[in-house]
Short mmCIF file of N, CA and C in Angstrom, two decimals:
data_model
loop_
_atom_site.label_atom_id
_atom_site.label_comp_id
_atom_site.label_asym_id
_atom_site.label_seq_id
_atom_site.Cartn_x
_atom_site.Cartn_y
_atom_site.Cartn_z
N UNK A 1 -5.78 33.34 -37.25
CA UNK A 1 -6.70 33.38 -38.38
C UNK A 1 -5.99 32.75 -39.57
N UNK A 2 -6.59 31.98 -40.03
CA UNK A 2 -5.68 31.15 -41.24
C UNK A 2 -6.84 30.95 -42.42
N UNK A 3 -6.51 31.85 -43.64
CA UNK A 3 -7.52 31.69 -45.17
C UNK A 3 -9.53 32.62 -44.46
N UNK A 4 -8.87 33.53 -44.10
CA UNK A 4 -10.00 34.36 -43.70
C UNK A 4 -11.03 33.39 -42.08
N UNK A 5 -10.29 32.74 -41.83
CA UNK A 5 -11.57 31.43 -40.82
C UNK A 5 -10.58 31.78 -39.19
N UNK A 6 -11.85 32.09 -38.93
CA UNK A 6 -10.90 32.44 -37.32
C UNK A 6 -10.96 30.93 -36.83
N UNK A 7 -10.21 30.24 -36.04
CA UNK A 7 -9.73 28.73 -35.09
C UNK A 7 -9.89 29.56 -33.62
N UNK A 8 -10.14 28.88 -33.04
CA UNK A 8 -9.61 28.61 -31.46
C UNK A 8 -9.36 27.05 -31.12
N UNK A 9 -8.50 27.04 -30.31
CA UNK A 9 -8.02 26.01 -29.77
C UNK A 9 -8.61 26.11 -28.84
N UNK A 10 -8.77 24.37 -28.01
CA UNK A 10 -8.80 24.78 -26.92
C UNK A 10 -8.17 23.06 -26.61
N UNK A 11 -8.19 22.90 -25.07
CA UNK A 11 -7.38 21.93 -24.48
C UNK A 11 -7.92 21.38 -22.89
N UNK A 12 -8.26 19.76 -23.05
CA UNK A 12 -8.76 19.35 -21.70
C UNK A 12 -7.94 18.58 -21.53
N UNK A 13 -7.17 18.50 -19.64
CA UNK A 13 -5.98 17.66 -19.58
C UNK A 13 -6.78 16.32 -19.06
N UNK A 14 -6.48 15.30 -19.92
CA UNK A 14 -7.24 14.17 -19.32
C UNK A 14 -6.85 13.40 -17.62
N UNK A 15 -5.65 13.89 -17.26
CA UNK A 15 -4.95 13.66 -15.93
C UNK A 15 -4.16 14.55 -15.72
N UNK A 16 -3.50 14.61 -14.49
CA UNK A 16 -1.71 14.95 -14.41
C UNK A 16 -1.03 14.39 -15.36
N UNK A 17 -0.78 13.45 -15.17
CA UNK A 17 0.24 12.40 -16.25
C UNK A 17 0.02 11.80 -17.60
N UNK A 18 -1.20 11.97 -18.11
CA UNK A 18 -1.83 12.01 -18.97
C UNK A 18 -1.72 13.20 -20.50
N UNK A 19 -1.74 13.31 -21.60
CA UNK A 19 -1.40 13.90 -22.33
C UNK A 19 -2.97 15.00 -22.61
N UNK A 20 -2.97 16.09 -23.09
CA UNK A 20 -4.27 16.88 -23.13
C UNK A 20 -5.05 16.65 -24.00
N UNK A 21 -6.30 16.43 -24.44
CA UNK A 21 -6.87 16.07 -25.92
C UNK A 21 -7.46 17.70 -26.10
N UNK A 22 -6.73 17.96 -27.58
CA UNK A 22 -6.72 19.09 -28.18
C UNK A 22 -7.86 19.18 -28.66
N UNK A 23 -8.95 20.57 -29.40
CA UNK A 23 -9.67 20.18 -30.33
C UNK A 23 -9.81 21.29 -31.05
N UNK A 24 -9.55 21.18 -31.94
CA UNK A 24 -9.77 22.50 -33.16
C UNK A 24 -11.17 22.89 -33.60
N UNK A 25 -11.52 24.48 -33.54
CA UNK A 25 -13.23 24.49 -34.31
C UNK A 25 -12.40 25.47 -34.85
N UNK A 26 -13.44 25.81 -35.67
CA UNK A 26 -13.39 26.54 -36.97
C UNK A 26 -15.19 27.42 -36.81
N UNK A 27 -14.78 28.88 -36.91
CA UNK A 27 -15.41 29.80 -36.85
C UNK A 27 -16.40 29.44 -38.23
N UNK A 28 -15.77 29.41 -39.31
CA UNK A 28 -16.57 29.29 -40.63
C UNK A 28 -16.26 27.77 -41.18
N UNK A 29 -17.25 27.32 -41.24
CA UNK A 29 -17.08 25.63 -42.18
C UNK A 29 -17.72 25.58 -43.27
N UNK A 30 -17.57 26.81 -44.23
CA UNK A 30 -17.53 26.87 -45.68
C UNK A 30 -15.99 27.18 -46.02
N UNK A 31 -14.81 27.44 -45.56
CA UNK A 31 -13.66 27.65 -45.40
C UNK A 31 -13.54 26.42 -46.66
N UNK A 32 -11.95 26.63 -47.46
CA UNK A 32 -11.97 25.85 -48.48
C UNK A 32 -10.81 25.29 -47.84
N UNK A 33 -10.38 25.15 -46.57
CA UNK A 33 -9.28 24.95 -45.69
C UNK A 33 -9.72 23.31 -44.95
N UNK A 34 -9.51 22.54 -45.48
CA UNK A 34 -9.66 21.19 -45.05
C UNK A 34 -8.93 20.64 -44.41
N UNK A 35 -7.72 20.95 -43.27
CA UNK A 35 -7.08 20.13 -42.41
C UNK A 35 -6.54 21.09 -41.56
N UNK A 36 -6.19 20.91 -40.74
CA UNK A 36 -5.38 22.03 -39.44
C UNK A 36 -4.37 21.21 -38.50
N UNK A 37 -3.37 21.46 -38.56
CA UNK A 37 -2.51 20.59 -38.09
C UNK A 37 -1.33 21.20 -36.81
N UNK A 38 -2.11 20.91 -35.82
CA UNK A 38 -1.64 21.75 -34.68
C UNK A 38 -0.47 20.79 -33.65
N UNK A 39 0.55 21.47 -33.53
CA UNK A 39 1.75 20.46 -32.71
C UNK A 39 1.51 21.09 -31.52
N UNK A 40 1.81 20.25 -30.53
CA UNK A 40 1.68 20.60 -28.95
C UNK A 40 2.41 20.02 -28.25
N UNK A 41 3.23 20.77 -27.75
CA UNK A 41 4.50 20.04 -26.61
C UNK A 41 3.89 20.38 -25.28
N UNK A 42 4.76 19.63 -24.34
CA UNK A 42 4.38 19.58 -22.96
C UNK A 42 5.94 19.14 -21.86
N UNK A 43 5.47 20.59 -20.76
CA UNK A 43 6.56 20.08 -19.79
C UNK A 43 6.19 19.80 -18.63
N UNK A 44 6.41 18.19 -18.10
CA UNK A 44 6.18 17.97 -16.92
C UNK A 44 6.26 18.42 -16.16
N UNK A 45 5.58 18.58 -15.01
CA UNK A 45 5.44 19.07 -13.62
C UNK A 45 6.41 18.69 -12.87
N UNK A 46 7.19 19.11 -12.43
CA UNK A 46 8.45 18.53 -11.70
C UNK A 46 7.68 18.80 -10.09
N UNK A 47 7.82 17.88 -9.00
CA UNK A 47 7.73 17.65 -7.76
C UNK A 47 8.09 17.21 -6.84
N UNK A 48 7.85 16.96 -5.68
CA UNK A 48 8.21 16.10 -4.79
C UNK A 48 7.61 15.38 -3.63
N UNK A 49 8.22 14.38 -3.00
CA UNK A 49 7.27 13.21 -2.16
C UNK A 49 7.72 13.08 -1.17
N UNK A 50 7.27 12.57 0.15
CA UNK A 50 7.46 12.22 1.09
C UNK A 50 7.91 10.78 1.23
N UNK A 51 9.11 10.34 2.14
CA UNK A 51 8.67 8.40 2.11
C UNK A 51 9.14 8.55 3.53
N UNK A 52 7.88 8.33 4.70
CA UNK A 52 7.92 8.02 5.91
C UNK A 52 8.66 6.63 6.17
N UNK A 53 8.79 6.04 7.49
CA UNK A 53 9.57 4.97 8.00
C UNK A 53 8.48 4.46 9.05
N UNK A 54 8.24 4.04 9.44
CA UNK A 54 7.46 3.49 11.13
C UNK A 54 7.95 2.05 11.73
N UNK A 55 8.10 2.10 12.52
CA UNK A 55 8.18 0.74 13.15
C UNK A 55 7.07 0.68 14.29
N UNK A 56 7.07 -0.26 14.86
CA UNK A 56 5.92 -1.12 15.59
C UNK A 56 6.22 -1.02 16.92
N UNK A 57 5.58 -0.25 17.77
CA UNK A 57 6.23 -0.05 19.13
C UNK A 57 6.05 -0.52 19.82
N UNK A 58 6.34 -0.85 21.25
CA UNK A 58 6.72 -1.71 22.22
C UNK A 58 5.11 -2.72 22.75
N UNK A 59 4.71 -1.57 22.78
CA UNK A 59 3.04 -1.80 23.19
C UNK A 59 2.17 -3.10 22.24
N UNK A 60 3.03 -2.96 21.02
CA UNK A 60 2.18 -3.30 19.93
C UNK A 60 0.82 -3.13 20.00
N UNK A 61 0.63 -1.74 19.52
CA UNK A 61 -1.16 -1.13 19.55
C UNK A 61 -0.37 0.16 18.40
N UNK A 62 0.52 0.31 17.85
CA UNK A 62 0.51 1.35 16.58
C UNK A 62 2.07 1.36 16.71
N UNK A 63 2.62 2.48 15.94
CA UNK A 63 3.63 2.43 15.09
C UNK A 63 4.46 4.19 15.35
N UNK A 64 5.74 3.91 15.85
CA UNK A 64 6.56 4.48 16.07
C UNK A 64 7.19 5.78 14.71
N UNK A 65 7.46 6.67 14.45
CA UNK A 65 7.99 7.03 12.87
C UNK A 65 9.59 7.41 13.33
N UNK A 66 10.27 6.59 12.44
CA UNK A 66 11.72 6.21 12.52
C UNK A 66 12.27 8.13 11.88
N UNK A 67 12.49 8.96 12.59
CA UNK A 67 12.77 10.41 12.19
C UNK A 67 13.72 10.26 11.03
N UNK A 68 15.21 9.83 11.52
CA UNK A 68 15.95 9.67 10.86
C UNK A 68 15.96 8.86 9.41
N UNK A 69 14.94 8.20 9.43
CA UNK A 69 14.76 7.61 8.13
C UNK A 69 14.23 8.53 6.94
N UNK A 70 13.38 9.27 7.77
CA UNK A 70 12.93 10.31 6.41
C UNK A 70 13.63 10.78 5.07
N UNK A 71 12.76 10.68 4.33
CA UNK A 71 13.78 11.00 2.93
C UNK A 71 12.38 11.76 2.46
N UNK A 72 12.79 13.47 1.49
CA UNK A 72 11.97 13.46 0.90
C UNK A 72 12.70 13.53 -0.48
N UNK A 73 11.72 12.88 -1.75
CA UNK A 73 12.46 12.86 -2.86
C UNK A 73 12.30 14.31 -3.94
N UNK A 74 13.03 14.79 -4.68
CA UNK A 74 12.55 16.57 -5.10
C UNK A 74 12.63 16.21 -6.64
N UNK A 75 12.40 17.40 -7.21
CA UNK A 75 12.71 17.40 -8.73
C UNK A 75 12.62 16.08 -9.68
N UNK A 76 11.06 15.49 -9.61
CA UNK A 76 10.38 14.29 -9.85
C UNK A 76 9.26 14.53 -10.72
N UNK A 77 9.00 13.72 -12.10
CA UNK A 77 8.18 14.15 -12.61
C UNK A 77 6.65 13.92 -11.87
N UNK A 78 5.63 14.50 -12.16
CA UNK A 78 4.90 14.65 -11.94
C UNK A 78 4.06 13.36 -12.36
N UNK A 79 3.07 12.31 -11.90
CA UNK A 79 2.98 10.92 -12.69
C UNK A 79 3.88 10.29 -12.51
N UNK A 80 4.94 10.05 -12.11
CA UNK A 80 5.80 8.55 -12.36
C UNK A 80 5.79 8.03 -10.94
N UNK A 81 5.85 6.62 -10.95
CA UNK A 81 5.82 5.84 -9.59
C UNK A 81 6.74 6.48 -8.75
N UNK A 82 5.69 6.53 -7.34
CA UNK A 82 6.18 6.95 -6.39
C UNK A 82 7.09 5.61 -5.74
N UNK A 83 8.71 6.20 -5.96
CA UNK A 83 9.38 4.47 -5.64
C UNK A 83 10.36 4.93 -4.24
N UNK A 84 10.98 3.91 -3.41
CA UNK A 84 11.75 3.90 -2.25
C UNK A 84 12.23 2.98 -2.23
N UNK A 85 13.29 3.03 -1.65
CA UNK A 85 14.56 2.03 -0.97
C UNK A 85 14.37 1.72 0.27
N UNK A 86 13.81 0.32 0.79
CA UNK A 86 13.71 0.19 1.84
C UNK A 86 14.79 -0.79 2.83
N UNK A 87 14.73 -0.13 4.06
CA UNK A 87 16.39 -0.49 4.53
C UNK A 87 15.49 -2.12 5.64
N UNK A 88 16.59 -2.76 5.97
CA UNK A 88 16.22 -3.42 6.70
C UNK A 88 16.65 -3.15 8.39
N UNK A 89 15.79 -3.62 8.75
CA UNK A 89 16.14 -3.46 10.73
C UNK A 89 15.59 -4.83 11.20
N UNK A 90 16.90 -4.84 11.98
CA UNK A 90 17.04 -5.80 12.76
C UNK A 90 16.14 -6.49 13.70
N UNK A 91 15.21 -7.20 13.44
CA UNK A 91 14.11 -7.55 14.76
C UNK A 91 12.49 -7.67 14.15
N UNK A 92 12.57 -6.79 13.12
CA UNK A 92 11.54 -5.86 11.63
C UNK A 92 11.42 -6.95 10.59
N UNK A 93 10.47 -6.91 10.57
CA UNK A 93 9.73 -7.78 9.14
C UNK A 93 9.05 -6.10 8.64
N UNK A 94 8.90 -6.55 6.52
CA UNK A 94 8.16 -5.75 5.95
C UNK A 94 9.54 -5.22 5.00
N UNK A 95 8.70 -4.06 4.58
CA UNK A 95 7.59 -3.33 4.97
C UNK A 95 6.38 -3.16 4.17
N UNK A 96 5.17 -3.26 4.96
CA UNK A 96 3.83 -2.99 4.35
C UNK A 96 4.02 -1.54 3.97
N UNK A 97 3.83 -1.36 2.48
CA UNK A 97 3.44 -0.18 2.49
C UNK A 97 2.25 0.80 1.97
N UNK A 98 1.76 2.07 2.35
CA UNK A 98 0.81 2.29 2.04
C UNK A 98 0.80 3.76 1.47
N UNK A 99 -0.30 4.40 0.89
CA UNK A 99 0.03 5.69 -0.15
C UNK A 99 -0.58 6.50 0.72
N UNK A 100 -0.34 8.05 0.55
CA UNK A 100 -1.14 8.95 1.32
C UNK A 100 -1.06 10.04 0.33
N UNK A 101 -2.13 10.86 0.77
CA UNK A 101 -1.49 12.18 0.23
C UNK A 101 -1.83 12.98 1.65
N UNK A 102 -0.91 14.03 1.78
CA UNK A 102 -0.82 14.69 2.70
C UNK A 102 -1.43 16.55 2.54
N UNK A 103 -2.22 16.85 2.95
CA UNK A 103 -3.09 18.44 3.25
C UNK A 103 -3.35 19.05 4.51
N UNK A 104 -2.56 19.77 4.99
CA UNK A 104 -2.43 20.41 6.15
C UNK A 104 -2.15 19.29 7.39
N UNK A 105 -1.36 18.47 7.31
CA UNK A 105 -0.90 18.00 8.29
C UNK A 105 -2.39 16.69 8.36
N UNK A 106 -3.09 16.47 7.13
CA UNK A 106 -4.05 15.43 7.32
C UNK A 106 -3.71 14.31 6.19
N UNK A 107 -3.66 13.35 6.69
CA UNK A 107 -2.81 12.59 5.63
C UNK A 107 -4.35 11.42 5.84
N UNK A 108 -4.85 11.27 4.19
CA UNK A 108 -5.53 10.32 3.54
C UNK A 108 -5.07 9.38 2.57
N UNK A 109 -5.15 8.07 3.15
CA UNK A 109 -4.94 6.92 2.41
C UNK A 109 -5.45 6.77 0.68
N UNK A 110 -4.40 6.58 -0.34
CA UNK A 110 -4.92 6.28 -1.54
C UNK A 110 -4.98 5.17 -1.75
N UNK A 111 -5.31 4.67 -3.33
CA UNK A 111 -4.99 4.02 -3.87
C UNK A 111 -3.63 4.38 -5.17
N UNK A 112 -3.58 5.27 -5.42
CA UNK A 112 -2.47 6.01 -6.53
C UNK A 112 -1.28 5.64 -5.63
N UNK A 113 -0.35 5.07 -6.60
CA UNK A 113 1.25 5.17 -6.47
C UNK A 113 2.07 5.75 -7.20
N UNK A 114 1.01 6.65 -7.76
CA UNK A 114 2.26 7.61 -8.83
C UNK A 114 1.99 8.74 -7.83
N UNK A 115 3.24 10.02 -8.03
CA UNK A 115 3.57 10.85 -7.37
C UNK A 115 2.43 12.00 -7.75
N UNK A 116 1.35 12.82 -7.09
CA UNK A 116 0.49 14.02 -7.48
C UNK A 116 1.65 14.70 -7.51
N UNK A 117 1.20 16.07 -8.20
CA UNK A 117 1.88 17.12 -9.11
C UNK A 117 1.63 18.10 -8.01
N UNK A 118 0.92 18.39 -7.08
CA UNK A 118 0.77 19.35 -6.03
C UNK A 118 2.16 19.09 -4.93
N UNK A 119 2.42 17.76 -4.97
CA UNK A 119 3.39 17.25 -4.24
C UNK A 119 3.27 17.09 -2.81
N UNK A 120 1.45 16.68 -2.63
CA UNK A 120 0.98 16.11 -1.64
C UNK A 120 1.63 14.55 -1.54
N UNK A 121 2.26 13.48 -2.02
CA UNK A 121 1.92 12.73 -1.97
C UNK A 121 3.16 11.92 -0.97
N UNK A 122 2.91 11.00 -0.41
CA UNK A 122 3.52 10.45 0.98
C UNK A 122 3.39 8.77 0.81
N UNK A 123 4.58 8.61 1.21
CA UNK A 123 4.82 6.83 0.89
C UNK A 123 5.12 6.63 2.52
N UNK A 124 4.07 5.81 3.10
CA UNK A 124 4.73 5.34 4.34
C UNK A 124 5.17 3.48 4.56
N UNK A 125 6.05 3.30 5.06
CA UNK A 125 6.85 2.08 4.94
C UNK A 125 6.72 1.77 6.30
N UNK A 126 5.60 0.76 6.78
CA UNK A 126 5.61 0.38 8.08
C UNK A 126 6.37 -1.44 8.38
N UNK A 127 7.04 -1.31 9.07
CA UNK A 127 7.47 -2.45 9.68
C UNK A 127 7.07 -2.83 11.30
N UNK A 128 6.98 -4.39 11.14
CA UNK A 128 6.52 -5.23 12.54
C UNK A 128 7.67 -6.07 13.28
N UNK A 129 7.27 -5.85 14.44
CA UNK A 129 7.98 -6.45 14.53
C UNK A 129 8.31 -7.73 14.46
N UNK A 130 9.14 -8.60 14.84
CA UNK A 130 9.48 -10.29 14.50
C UNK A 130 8.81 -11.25 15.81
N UNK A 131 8.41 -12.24 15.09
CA UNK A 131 7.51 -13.03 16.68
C UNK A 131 8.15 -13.96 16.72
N UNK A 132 8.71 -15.23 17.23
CA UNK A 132 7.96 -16.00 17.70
C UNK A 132 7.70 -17.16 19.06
N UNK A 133 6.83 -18.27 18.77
CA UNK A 133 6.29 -18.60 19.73
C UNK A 133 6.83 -19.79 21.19
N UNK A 134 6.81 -19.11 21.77
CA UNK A 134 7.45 -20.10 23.18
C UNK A 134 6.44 -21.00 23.54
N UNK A 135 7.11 -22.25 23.88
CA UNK A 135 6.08 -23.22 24.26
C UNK A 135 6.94 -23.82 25.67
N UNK A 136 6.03 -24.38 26.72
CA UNK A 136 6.76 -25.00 27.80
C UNK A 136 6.49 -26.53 27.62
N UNK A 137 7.49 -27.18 28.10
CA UNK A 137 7.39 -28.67 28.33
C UNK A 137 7.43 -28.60 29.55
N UNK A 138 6.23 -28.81 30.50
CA UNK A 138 6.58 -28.98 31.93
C UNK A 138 6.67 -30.32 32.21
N UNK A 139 7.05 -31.34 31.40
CA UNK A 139 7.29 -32.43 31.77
C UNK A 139 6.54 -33.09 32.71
N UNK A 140 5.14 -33.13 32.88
CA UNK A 140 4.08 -33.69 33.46
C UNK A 140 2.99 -32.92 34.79
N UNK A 141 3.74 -31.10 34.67
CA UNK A 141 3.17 -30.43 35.39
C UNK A 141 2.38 -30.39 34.83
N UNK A 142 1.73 -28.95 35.34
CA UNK A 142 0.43 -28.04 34.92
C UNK A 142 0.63 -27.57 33.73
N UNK A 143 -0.37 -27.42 32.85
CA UNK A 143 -0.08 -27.05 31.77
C UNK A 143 0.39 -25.58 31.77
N UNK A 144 0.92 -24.64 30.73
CA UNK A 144 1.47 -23.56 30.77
C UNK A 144 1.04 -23.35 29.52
N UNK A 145 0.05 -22.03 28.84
CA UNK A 145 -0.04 -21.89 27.49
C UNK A 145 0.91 -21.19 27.27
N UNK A 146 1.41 -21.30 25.42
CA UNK A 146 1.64 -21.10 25.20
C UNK A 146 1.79 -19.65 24.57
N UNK A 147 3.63 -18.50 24.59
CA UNK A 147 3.26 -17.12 24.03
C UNK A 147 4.04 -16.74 22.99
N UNK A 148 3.35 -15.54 22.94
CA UNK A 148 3.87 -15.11 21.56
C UNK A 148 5.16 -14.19 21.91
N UNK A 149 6.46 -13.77 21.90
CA UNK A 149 7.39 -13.37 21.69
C UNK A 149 7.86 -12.38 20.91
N UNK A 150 7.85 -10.70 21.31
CA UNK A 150 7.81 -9.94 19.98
C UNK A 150 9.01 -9.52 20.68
N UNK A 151 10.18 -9.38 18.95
CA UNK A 151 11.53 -8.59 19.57
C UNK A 151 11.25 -7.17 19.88
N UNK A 152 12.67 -7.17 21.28
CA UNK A 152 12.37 -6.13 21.83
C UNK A 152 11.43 -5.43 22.92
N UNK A 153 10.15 -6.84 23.01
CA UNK A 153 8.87 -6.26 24.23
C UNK A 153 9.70 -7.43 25.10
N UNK A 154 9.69 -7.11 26.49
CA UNK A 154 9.47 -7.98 27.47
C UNK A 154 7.85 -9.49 27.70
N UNK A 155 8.51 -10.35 28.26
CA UNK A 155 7.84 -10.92 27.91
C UNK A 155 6.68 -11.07 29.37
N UNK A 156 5.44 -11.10 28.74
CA UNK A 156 4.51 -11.39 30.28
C UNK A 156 5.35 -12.30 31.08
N UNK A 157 4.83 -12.11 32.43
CA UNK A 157 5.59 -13.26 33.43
C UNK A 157 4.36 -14.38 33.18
N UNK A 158 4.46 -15.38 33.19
CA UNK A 158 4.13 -17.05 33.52
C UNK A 158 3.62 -17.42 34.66
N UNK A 159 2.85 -18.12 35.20
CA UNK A 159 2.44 -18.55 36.39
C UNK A 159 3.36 -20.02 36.29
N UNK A 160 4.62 -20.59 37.51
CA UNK A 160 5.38 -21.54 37.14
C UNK A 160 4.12 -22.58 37.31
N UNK A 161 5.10 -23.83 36.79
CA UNK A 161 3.59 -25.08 36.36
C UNK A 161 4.24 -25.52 37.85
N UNK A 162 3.12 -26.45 38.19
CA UNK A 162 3.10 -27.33 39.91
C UNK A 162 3.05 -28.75 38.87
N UNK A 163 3.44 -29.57 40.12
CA UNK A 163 3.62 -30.88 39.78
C UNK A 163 3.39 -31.43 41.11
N UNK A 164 2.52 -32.25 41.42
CA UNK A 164 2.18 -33.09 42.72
C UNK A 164 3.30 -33.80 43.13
N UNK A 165 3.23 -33.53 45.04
CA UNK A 165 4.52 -34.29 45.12
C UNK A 165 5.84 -33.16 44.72
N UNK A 166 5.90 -32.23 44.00
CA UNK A 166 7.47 -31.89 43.96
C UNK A 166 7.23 -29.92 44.42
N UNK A 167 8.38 -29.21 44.53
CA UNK A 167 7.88 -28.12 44.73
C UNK A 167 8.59 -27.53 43.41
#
């Protein structure tokens, strides 16, 4: 109560990371009290994130999760880019990466790369593997198309090319 005029405050947070917009009323506005000058501090949400690993498995039809790579990051403000160090592997192009947030073991794709304050949020770092392409010169056989080469898969077998006249 300030000069007989009761105030309430009150406060809407415009985000997580975002600052709150305050707003002062005034019980009586015959009050001879013309300004109100209210300070408001704020302590971030401290949290933490997930940053998955995957690589590209043998099959190439989905993606392996590298265990040992796991890192989770702790004691992070709440709002600031969700960031990682990504290692390289041998054979591996990338990594594409993509945002999640994670709720009971159900992980939905975002668009946000800042870290949520619940400390749902999950960075996965997928890598492919390396291609490339073999070509045959059968030197006037049968033709042989050409394949694609991924490190680490075996490669289809070939039907050998014929050539008239030779075996």
């Amino acid at each position: 109560e300030m000069g007989g005029v009761s105030w309430s405050l009150s406060y809407t947070p415009a985000s997580a990371s975002a600052p709150a917009t305050i707003q002062a009323t005034a019980a009586d506005t015959s009050s001879d009290l013309t300004a109100l000058s209210v300070v408001v501090s704020y302590t971030r949400i401290k949290t933490a994130y997930q940053v998955q690993v995957f690589q590209q498995n043998t099959s190439l039809d989905g993606y392996d999760e590298v265990v040992a790579d796991y890192v989770v990051y702790s004691d992070i403000d709440a709002g600031s880019a969700a960031t990682y160090t990504a290692k390289t592997y041998t054979g591996f192009v990338g990594p594409r990466v993509a945002y999640y947030t994670e709720q009971d073991g159900i992980y939905t794709e975002t668009l946000s790369t800042t870290v949520a304050p619940d400390g749902t949020t999950v960075v996965r770092l997928f890598f492919d593997r390396t291609s490339t392409t073999v070509s045959f010169d059968t030197h006037g056989g049968s033709l042989v198309d050409d394949l694609t080469a991924y490190y680490g898969v075996d490669m289809t077998s070939i039907t050998p090319p014929t050539l008239a006249g030779y075996v």
